Coordinates of C-alpha atoms in Angstrom, one line a residue:
M1 CA -55.7 43.3 41.4
W2 CA -51.5 44.7 34.7
R3 CA -55.7 46.7 36.2
R4 CA -56.7 48.2 39.4
S5 CA -54.2 49.8 41.7
A6 CA -53.6 47.6 44.6
A7 CA -54.5 44.2 45.6
T8 CA -56.0 42.2 42.9
R9 CA -55.4 41.8 39.3
F10 CA -55.6 44.7 37.0
A11 CA -58.0 47.0 38.3
V12 CA -57.5 49.7 35.8
P13 CA -57.0 47.9 32.5
M14 CA -54.8 50.6 31.2
V15 CA -52.4 50.0 28.4
A16 CA -48.8 50.2 29.7
L17 CA -46.5 52.1 27.5
G18 CA -43.2 53.9 28.0
L19 CA -40.7 52.9 30.7
L20 CA -42.5 49.8 31.9
V21 CA -43.4 48.1 28.6
S22 CA -40.5 45.9 28.5
A23 CA -39.7 43.1 30.9
C24 CA -38.3 44.7 34.0
A25 CA -35.3 43.3 36.0
S26 CA -35.0 42.3 39.6
S27 CA -31.4 42.0 40.9
D28 CA -29.3 42.7 43.7
D29 CA -26.6 45.4 43.8
D30 CA -24.1 43.0 42.3
G31 CA -26.4 42.2 39.4
H32 CA -27.2 38.7 40.6
A33 CA -30.6 37.1 40.7
Q34 CA -32.8 37.9 43.6
G35 CA -36.3 36.8 44.5
E36 CA -38.7 35.2 42.0
T37 CA -41.2 36.3 39.5
G38 CA -44.6 35.7 40.8
A39 CA -44.3 36.6 44.5
L40 CA -46.2 39.8 45.0
S41 CA -44.6 41.8 47.7
T42 CA -46.5 43.5 50.5
T43 CA -43.8 46.2 50.7
N44 CA -42.3 48.7 48.3
D45 CA -39.1 50.5 47.9
I46 CA -39.5 54.3 47.6
N47 CA -36.8 55.6 50.0
P48 CA -39.4 56.8 52.6
K49 CA -38.5 60.1 54.3
G50 CA -40.4 62.7 56.4
R51 CA -41.3 66.0 54.9
D52 CA -38.8 67.8 57.2
E53 CA -36.0 65.7 55.7
L54 CA -36.8 67.1 52.2
R55 CA -35.7 70.2 50.4
D56 CA -38.4 72.7 49.4
G57 CA -38.6 72.9 45.6
G58 CA -37.1 70.8 42.8
N59 CA -38.2 69.4 39.5
L60 CA -38.9 65.6 39.2
R61 CA -38.1 64.7 35.6
L62 CA -39.8 61.6 34.2
A63 CA -40.1 59.9 30.9
T64 CA -43.3 59.1 29.0
S65 CA -43.9 57.4 25.7
A66 CA -46.2 60.0 24.1
I67 CA -48.0 63.3 24.5
P68 CA -51.6 62.4 25.4
E69 CA -53.9 62.3 22.4
N70 CA -57.0 62.5 24.7
W71 CA -56.6 63.4 28.4
N72 CA -59.9 61.8 29.3
T73 CA -58.7 58.5 30.8
L74 CA -62.3 57.4 31.1
S75 CA -62.6 57.4 27.3
I76 CA -61.4 54.7 24.9
D77 CA -58.8 57.1 23.4
G78 CA -57.5 58.1 26.8
N79 CA -57.3 54.5 28.2
D80 CA -53.5 54.6 28.4
A81 CA -51.2 54.1 31.4
S82 CA -48.9 56.8 30.1
I83 CA -51.8 59.4 30.2
S84 CA -52.8 58.2 33.6
S85 CA -49.3 58.6 35.0
I86 CA -49.2 62.2 33.9
L87 CA -52.6 63.0 35.3
R88 CA -52.3 61.1 38.6
P89 CA -50.8 64.1 40.5
T90 CA -53.6 66.3 39.3
M91 CA -56.8 64.4 39.8
P92 CA -59.1 63.3 42.7
R93 CA -59.7 59.7 43.7
A94 CA -61.6 58.2 46.5
Y95 CA -59.0 55.9 48.1
R96 CA -55.3 55.5 48.7
T97 CA -53.7 52.1 48.6
D98 CA -50.7 50.8 50.4
A99 CA -48.2 48.2 49.1
A100 CA -50.4 45.3 50.2
G101 CA -53.4 46.7 48.4
K102 CA -55.2 47.9 51.6
L103 CA -57.6 50.8 50.9
T104 CA -57.9 53.8 53.0
I105 CA -60.1 56.9 52.2
D106 CA -58.2 59.8 50.6
T107 CA -59.4 62.4 53.0
D108 CA -58.2 65.2 50.8
Y109 CA -61.2 64.5 48.7
F110 CA -63.7 62.6 50.9
T111 CA -64.3 62.6 54.6
D112 CA -66.4 59.5 54.7
I113 CA -67.5 56.7 52.3
Q114 CA -70.0 54.1 53.6
L115 CA -71.9 51.1 52.3
T116 CA -75.1 52.3 53.9
S117 CA -77.4 49.5 52.7
T118 CA -77.1 46.2 50.9
N119 CA -80.7 45.6 49.8
P120 CA -80.8 47.7 47.7
Q121 CA -77.0 48.4 47.7
V122 CA -76.5 52.1 48.6
V123 CA -73.1 53.9 49.0
T124 CA -72.9 57.3 50.5
Y125 CA -69.9 59.6 49.7
T126 CA -69.2 62.7 51.8
I127 CA -67.0 65.2 50.0
N128 CA -64.4 67.2 51.9
P129 CA -65.9 70.7 52.2
K130 CA -62.5 72.2 51.3
A131 CA -62.2 70.2 48.0
V132 CA -62.3 72.4 45.0
W133 CA -61.5 72.3 41.3
S134 CA -58.5 74.2 40.0
D135 CA -60.7 77.1 39.1
G136 CA -61.8 77.4 42.8
S137 CA -65.3 75.9 42.1
P138 CA -66.4 73.3 44.6
I139 CA -66.4 69.5 43.9
T140 CA -70.0 68.5 44.4
W141 CA -72.3 65.5 44.0
E142 CA -73.2 66.8 40.5
D143 CA -69.6 65.9 39.3
M144 CA -70.2 62.4 40.5
R145 CA -73.7 62.2 39.0
A146 CA -72.5 63.4 35.6
Q147 CA -69.7 60.9 35.6
G148 CA -71.9 58.0 36.5
A149 CA -74.4 59.0 33.8
A150 CA -71.6 59.1 31.2
L151 CA -70.3 55.7 32.1
N152 CA -73.6 53.9 32.6
G153 CA -73.8 52.7 29.0
A154 CA -77.2 54.1 28.3
D155 CA -75.9 56.4 25.6
K156 CA -73.5 54.6 23.3
Q157 CA -72.3 57.9 21.9
F158 CA -70.1 58.1 25.0
L159 CA -66.9 56.3 23.9
V160 CA -66.3 54.7 27.3
A161 CA -63.3 52.6 28.0
Q162 CA -64.9 51.0 31.1
S163 CA -68.1 51.4 33.0
F164 CA -66.6 50.9 36.5
G165 CA -69.9 49.4 37.5
F166 CA -72.0 52.5 36.7
D167 CA -74.1 50.3 34.3
R168 CA -75.4 48.7 37.6
V169 CA -76.4 52.0 39.3
A170 CA -80.0 53.1 39.4
K171 CA -79.4 56.7 40.5
I172 CA -77.0 59.1 42.0
E173 CA -78.7 61.7 44.2
R174 CA -77.8 64.7 46.3
G175 CA -77.4 63.8 50.0
A176 CA -77.5 66.0 53.0
D177 CA -76.0 68.9 50.9
D178 CA -74.2 69.5 47.6
R179 CA -71.1 67.8 49.3
Q180 CA -72.8 64.5 49.6
A181 CA -73.6 61.9 46.9
V182 CA -75.8 58.9 47.5
I183 CA -75.4 56.1 44.9
T184 CA -78.2 53.5 44.7
F185 CA -77.6 50.3 42.7
K186 CA -80.1 48.4 40.6
Q187 CA -77.9 45.3 40.7
P188 CA -75.2 44.4 43.3
Y189 CA -71.7 45.4 42.4
A190 CA -68.8 43.8 44.2
E191 CA -66.2 46.5 43.6
W192 CA -68.2 49.6 44.5
Q193 CA -65.0 51.0 46.2
G194 CA -63.3 51.2 42.8
Q195 CA -65.9 53.5 41.1
F196 CA -63.8 56.7 41.9
A197 CA -60.6 54.9 42.8
G198 CA -57.6 53.3 41.1
E199 CA -57.4 54.9 37.7
A200 CA -61.1 56.0 37.8
F201 CA -60.3 59.7 38.4
L202 CA -63.2 62.0 39.2
F203 CA -63.5 64.5 36.3
H204 CA -65.3 67.8 36.4
R205 CA -68.9 67.6 35.2
S206 CA -68.2 69.7 32.1
V207 CA -66.1 66.8 30.7
T208 CA -68.8 64.1 31.4
A209 CA -71.9 66.2 30.6
N210 CA -72.5 65.0 27.1
P211 CA -70.9 62.7 24.4
E212 CA -69.2 65.6 22.5
A213 CA -67.5 66.8 25.6
F214 CA -66.6 63.4 26.8
N215 CA -65.1 62.2 23.6
K216 CA -63.5 65.4 22.4
S217 CA -63.2 68.2 24.9
L218 CA -59.9 67.0 26.4
I219 CA -58.1 66.2 23.1
D220 CA -56.0 69.4 23.2
G221 CA -55.4 69.3 27.0
I222 CA -57.1 69.5 30.4
K223 CA -57.8 72.6 32.4
L224 CA -60.0 71.6 35.4
T225 CA -58.3 69.3 37.7
A226 CA -58.2 69.0 41.5
G227 CA -54.8 67.7 42.8
P228 CA -51.8 69.2 44.3
F229 CA -50.4 69.8 40.8
I230 CA -52.0 71.2 37.7
V231 CA -50.9 70.9 34.0
Q232 CA -48.8 74.0 33.7
S233 CA -47.7 73.6 30.1
V234 CA -47.8 71.2 27.1
D235 CA -45.1 71.7 24.5
R236 CA -45.9 69.3 21.5
T237 CA -42.8 70.6 19.7
Q238 CA -40.4 69.7 22.5
R239 CA -42.6 66.8 23.4
R240 CA -42.8 67.8 27.1
V241 CA -45.6 68.2 29.7
V242 CA -44.8 70.2 32.9
L243 CA -46.9 70.0 36.1
G244 CA -46.8 72.9 38.5
H245 CA -48.4 73.8 41.8
N246 CA -52.2 74.1 41.9
P247 CA -52.8 77.6 43.5
N248 CA -56.2 76.4 44.8
W249 CA -54.9 73.2 46.5
W250 CA -56.3 73.0 50.0
G251 CA -54.1 70.1 51.2
E252 CA -50.5 69.8 52.2
K253 CA -48.2 71.9 50.0
P254 CA -46.1 69.7 47.6
K255 CA -42.3 69.6 48.3
L256 CA -41.6 69.6 44.6
D257 CA -42.0 72.8 42.4
T258 CA -42.6 70.9 39.2
I259 CA -42.9 67.5 37.6
T260 CA -41.8 67.3 34.0
F261 CA -42.7 64.4 31.7
S262 CA -40.5 64.2 28.5
V263 CA -41.3 62.0 25.6
L264 CA -38.5 59.5 25.0
D265 CA -38.2 56.4 22.9
S266 CA -37.6 53.3 25.1
A267 CA -34.0 53.0 23.8
A268 CA -33.2 56.6 25.0
M269 CA -34.4 56.3 28.5
I270 CA -31.4 54.6 30.1
P271 CA -29.0 57.0 28.4
A272 CA -31.2 59.9 29.7
L273 CA -30.8 58.6 33.2
Q274 CA -27.0 58.2 32.7
N275 CA -26.9 61.8 31.4
N276 CA -28.8 63.3 34.2
E277 CA -31.7 64.2 32.0
I278 CA -34.4 62.2 33.9
D279 CA -34.6 61.1 37.6
A280 CA -36.2 57.7 37.3
V281 CA -36.6 54.9 34.8
G282 CA -37.8 51.3 34.7
L283 CA -34.9 48.7 34.2
G284 CA -35.9 46.4 31.5
T285 CA -32.8 44.2 31.1
I286 CA -29.9 42.9 33.1
D287 CA -27.8 45.3 31.1
D288 CA -30.1 48.2 32.2
V289 CA -29.6 47.1 35.9
R290 CA -25.8 47.0 35.4
T291 CA -25.8 50.4 33.7
A292 CA -27.9 52.0 36.5
K293 CA -25.7 50.4 39.2
N294 CA -22.6 51.9 37.5
T295 CA -24.1 55.3 37.1
P296 CA -23.0 57.7 39.9
G297 CA -25.8 59.0 42.0
I298 CA -28.3 56.3 40.9
A299 CA -30.0 53.9 43.3
I300 CA -31.9 50.8 42.3
R301 CA -35.4 50.4 43.9
R302 CA -37.1 47.0 43.9
A303 CA -40.7 45.9 44.3
T304 CA -42.8 43.5 42.3
S305 CA -44.6 45.6 39.7
N306 CA -48.3 45.4 38.9
F307 CA -47.6 45.6 35.2
W308 CA -48.0 42.4 33.2
G309 CA -47.2 41.6 29.6
H310 CA -49.4 39.5 27.4
L311 CA -50.2 38.4 23.9
R312 CA -53.6 39.4 22.5
F313 CA -55.2 37.5 19.7
N314 CA -57.6 39.0 17.1
G315 CA -60.6 36.8 16.7
A316 CA -62.7 39.1 14.7
P317 CA -64.8 37.6 11.8
G318 CA -62.5 37.2 8.8
A319 CA -59.3 37.4 10.8
I320 CA -56.9 34.6 10.4
L321 CA -57.3 33.7 14.0
A322 CA -61.0 33.8 14.1
D323 CA -61.1 30.0 14.8
R324 CA -60.9 29.4 18.5
Q325 CA -59.2 26.0 18.0
L326 CA -56.6 27.7 15.9
R327 CA -55.9 30.2 18.6
I328 CA -55.5 27.3 21.1
A329 CA -53.1 25.5 18.7
V330 CA -51.0 28.6 18.3
S331 CA -51.0 29.1 22.1
K332 CA -49.8 25.6 22.7
A333 CA -46.8 26.2 20.4
I334 CA -45.6 29.2 22.4
D335 CA -43.1 28.4 25.2
R336 CA -44.1 31.0 27.8
Q337 CA -41.7 29.5 30.4
G338 CA -38.9 29.8 27.8
I339 CA -39.8 33.4 27.2
V340 CA -39.8 34.4 30.9
T341 CA -36.6 32.5 31.5
A342 CA -34.9 34.3 28.6
I343 CA -36.2 37.7 29.6
H344 CA -35.7 37.5 33.3
N345 CA -32.6 35.2 33.3
G346 CA -30.0 36.6 35.8
M347 CA -32.5 39.0 37.3
V348 CA -34.7 36.7 39.4
E349 CA -33.9 33.3 40.9
N350 CA -37.0 31.4 39.7
P351 CA -38.7 33.2 36.8
K352 CA -42.3 32.0 36.1
P353 CA -44.9 33.0 33.7
L354 CA -48.1 34.6 34.8
N355 CA -50.9 32.0 34.7
S356 CA -54.0 34.1 35.3
H357 CA -55.8 36.8 33.5
V358 CA -57.6 38.0 36.7
F359 CA -55.2 38.0 39.7
L360 CA -51.5 38.9 40.0
A361 CA -49.2 36.2 41.3
G362 CA -49.1 36.3 45.0
Q363 CA -52.5 37.9 45.4
V364 CA -55.3 36.3 47.3
G365 CA -57.2 34.3 44.7
Y366 CA -54.4 33.6 42.3
Q367 CA -54.2 30.2 40.9
D368 CA -52.7 28.6 37.7
N369 CA -55.6 28.2 35.2
S370 CA -53.4 27.9 32.1
A371 CA -53.9 24.1 31.5
P372 CA -55.9 24.6 28.2
I373 CA -52.9 26.4 26.5
A374 CA -50.1 24.4 28.3
Y375 CA -46.9 24.3 26.0
D376 CA -47.1 21.2 23.8
P377 CA -45.7 21.8 20.3
A378 CA -46.5 18.2 19.3
A379 CA -50.2 18.6 20.3
A380 CA -50.2 22.0 18.5
A381 CA -49.0 20.4 15.3
R382 CA -51.6 17.7 15.5
M383 CA -54.4 20.3 16.0
L384 CA -53.1 22.3 13.1
D385 CA -53.2 19.2 10.9
E386 CA -56.8 18.4 12.1
L387 CA -57.9 21.9 11.4
G388 CA -56.7 21.5 7.7
W389 CA -53.6 23.7 8.0
K390 CA -51.1 21.5 6.1
L391 CA -47.4 22.0 5.8
N392 CA -46.2 23.3 2.4
G393 CA -42.5 23.8 2.8
D394 CA -41.8 25.7 6.0
V395 CA -45.3 27.3 6.4
R396 CA -48.7 25.7 6.6
E397 CA -51.5 26.5 4.2
K398 CA -55.2 26.1 4.0
D399 CA -57.4 26.9 1.0
G400 CA -54.5 28.7 -0.5
R401 CA -53.9 30.9 2.5
K402 CA -50.6 30.8 4.3
L403 CA -50.6 30.6 8.1
E404 CA -48.8 33.9 8.6
I405 CA -49.7 36.1 11.6
R406 CA -48.7 39.6 12.1
D407 CA -47.5 40.5 15.5
V408 CA -47.8 44.2 16.4
M409 CA -45.9 45.8 19.3
L410 CA -44.2 48.9 20.5
N411 CA -40.8 49.2 19.0
S412 CA -38.7 48.3 22.0
Q413 CA -35.9 45.8 22.7
G414 CA -37.9 43.9 25.3
W415 CA -41.0 43.3 23.1
V416 CA -39.0 42.4 20.0
Q417 CA -36.9 39.9 22.0
M418 CA -40.1 38.2 23.1
A419 CA -41.5 38.2 19.6
Q420 CA -38.3 36.6 18.3
I421 CA -38.6 33.7 20.7
M422 CA -42.3 33.3 19.7
Q423 CA -41.2 33.5 16.1
Q424 CA -38.9 30.5 16.7
N425 CA -41.4 28.5 18.6
L426 CA -44.1 28.9 16.0
A427 CA -41.8 28.2 13.1
Q428 CA -41.3 24.7 14.5
V429 CA -45.0 24.0 13.9
G430 CA -45.2 25.7 10.5
V431 CA -46.6 29.0 11.6
K432 CA -44.9 32.2 10.4
L433 CA -44.9 35.1 12.8
I434 CA -44.3 38.5 11.2
I435 CA -42.8 41.1 13.6
D436 CA -44.5 44.5 13.1
T437 CA -43.1 47.2 15.3
R438 CA -44.8 50.6 15.8
P439 CA -44.1 53.9 17.5
A440 CA -46.0 54.7 20.8
Q441 CA -47.8 57.6 19.3
G442 CA -51.1 56.3 17.9
L443 CA -50.4 52.7 18.7
F444 CA -53.6 52.1 20.5
T445 CA -55.9 54.7 18.8
D446 CA -54.8 53.9 15.2
V447 CA -53.7 50.2 15.4
I448 CA -54.8 48.2 18.4
R449 CA -58.2 49.6 19.0
P450 CA -59.3 49.3 15.3
G451 CA -58.0 45.7 15.3
N452 CA -55.2 46.2 12.9
F453 CA -53.3 43.2 14.1
D454 CA -53.4 39.3 14.1
V455 CA -51.6 39.2 17.5
A456 CA -50.5 42.1 19.6
Q457 CA -48.1 42.5 22.5
F458 CA -48.7 45.1 25.2
S459 CA -48.9 45.4 28.9
L460 CA -51.8 45.8 31.3
V461 CA -51.9 47.3 34.8
G462 CA -53.3 45.6 37.8
D463 CA -54.5 46.9 41.1
A464 CA -56.9 46.4 43.9
F465 CA -60.0 46.1 41.8
P466 CA -59.7 43.3 39.3
I467 CA -63.3 42.1 39.2
G468 CA -64.8 45.3 37.8
D469 CA -62.4 45.1 34.9
L470 CA -63.5 41.6 33.8
A471 CA -66.4 42.9 31.6
Q472 CA -64.3 45.6 30.1
L473 CA -61.4 43.2 29.0
F474 CA -63.2 39.9 28.4
A475 CA -66.9 40.3 27.9
Y476 CA -67.8 40.5 24.2
N477 CA -70.4 42.9 22.8
P478 CA -69.8 43.8 19.1
D479 CA -71.6 47.1 19.7
D480 CA -69.5 48.0 22.7
L481 CA -66.0 46.6 22.5
Q482 CA -64.5 48.5 25.4
G483 CA -61.1 46.9 26.0
N484 CA -61.8 43.7 24.2
Y485 CA -59.6 44.7 21.2
G486 CA -59.4 41.1 20.0
R487 CA -63.2 40.8 19.7
I488 CA -63.2 37.4 21.3
G489 CA -65.8 36.0 23.7
S490 CA -69.0 34.0 24.1
P491 CA -72.5 34.4 25.7
E492 CA -71.4 31.8 28.3
L493 CA -68.4 33.8 29.3
N494 CA -70.4 37.0 29.4
A495 CA -72.9 35.3 31.7
L496 CA -70.2 34.0 34.0
I497 CA -68.6 37.5 34.3
E498 CA -72.0 38.9 35.2
R499 CA -72.4 36.4 38.0
T500 CA -69.0 37.2 39.3
V501 CA -69.4 41.0 39.2
S502 CA -72.8 40.6 41.0
E503 CA -71.5 38.5 43.9
L504 CA -71.0 40.3 47.2
D505 CA -69.4 37.4 49.2
P506 CA -65.6 37.8 48.9
Q507 CA -64.8 34.1 48.8
Q508 CA -67.5 33.3 46.2
V509 CA -66.1 36.2 44.1
I510 CA -62.7 34.5 44.1
E511 CA -64.1 31.1 43.1
L512 CA -66.2 32.6 40.3
A513 CA -63.3 34.8 39.1
N514 CA -61.1 31.7 38.6
E515 CA -63.9 30.0 36.7
V516 CA -63.9 33.1 34.4
D517 CA -60.2 32.9 34.1
R518 CA -60.4 29.2 33.0
K519 CA -63.0 30.1 30.4
I520 CA -60.8 32.9 29.0
F521 CA -58.0 30.4 28.6
E522 CA -60.4 28.0 26.8
E523 CA -61.5 30.8 24.5
G524 CA -57.9 31.4 23.4
H525 CA -58.6 35.1 24.2
S526 CA -55.0 36.1 25.1
L527 CA -51.8 34.7 26.7
P528 CA -50.4 36.1 29.9
L529 CA -46.7 36.1 29.6
Y530 CA -45.0 37.6 32.7
Q531 CA -45.4 39.9 35.6
T532 CA -42.7 42.5 35.7
P533 CA -40.2 42.4 38.7
G534 CA -40.4 46.1 38.6
N535 CA -36.9 47.4 39.3
V536 CA -36.4 51.2 38.9
G537 CA -33.3 53.2 38.7
V538 CA -33.7 56.6 40.5
R539 CA -31.6 59.5 41.7
A540 CA -30.4 58.4 45.1
E541 CA -31.5 61.7 46.8
L542 CA -35.0 61.3 45.4
A543 CA -37.4 60.3 48.3
N544 CA -40.9 58.7 48.5
Y545 CA -40.7 57.6 44.9
G546 CA -39.3 54.5 43.2
A547 CA -40.7 51.0 43.0
A548 CA -44.2 51.5 44.4
G549 CA -45.7 48.2 43.6
L550 CA -49.4 48.4 44.2
A551 CA -49.2 51.4 46.4
S552 CA -50.3 54.9 45.4
Y553 CA -48.0 57.8 45.7
D554 CA -48.5 60.9 47.8
Y555 CA -47.3 63.5 45.4
T556 CA -47.1 66.1 48.2
K557 CA -44.4 64.1 49.9
I558 CA -42.2 63.3 46.8
G559 CA -39.0 65.3 46.8
F560 CA -35.2 65.5 47.2
V561 CA -33.4 64.9 50.5
K562 CA -31.6 67.9 52.0

């Protein structure tokens, strides 16, 4: 499906930072509203051009929110969309996706991928015989076996962000030769195609060989990759990462010479576009759209984004929001439609909140399951009274404790604007919301992941593989939190997620996934707020890049027109 890369919800539940963390605009060239939030497009807007129309060479300059603190995106500390975006041109994946979420095998890496048996479930991967790591060594079945073993959950010392279904794999064996891997499952897994796809890059076996390597070997950088680009340099002083050509790349030669990622605060990104310091940036407000429109040489690309913003509750024991009913009361006091209207006003014709944790609006399977937290401030006030939180002046109290909740977020205009609206909503029912802004560096490793928040605002990324993410985001295991930073869940929800992930019939998967979604709302786990329209301001001569929607980029074809 803000977690996998293409069709469903949020296939790779990565944390979205940087240029796409704030609400993005969608407007026509005159700055008027166009389209509506919640209609997933099956097309994208990337200025498609043939290779013969592009110049050889050039540097694509992009913004990022932070230098990676751990380059292993499979790990908890590397589970960040800003890291993934830097690594994407350098790492192997099994499938490409188009704008509609359709999967095709990425033949640079695999010549064939087949579900060869259903009882037991067996998947056979045949690796491209030309595929090599950046040191020239071959990509083999052993890389896939090591990654599967690291992610299977058997050794809790591996600090895994998501299992990608490897907890359901019995074994990974050598096939006809070293270039073939045969995966046999002990339990059915609906999203087997996502195990080395979306943001589930295949890493060299040295990274996944043992917990020490998995958790720490990529803290200072990454050396062994297998894409058209490699990490050429990392300058922590200048806060810049440069990707250059991989000399051992066997595929089509990239048109670009380099891709440069510069760390910028969100407020500096639009000025950097204006000053010709970067080549593309997400447009978060109507003012951003107007600024981009009035900047010479800039075009606005438009396609519904797969990023979605949400409010995450902290329900850990001892937290002020540990009580499920209190979380529901707080949820009912928040006017999500009001937030979306304010954020997207003037940028889309009919802004709507996102009403699912599982599917993106417009995707097959999407339905509104948000009834348990429907906006009703009067009902919220009654619930708070019944829970013993009584008004004392402007703020409610219970047992001498004020109903004050700390809202942690990236320090950006879009997030703060949303928080201010929620602050006003909650004040009407006697809840005090404290806005706590933080820099991007360390936001997840030092604040969100340890649970240092009462509520937190951040984005998730959706793609073609939403079901496999359900356990990572919403199942609760105190000994293995994965992406459930709010520490909220129940045995019933865990069991329902397990049923869904085990189902191989596509229609049944959709029905069960919506049951999961309803239960998530009933738990007061989190509040989906909006799906970003996804406008991007780019250099007009930049081709095959822009508003990609759910599609994956071909980094060999991105370049500047002649």
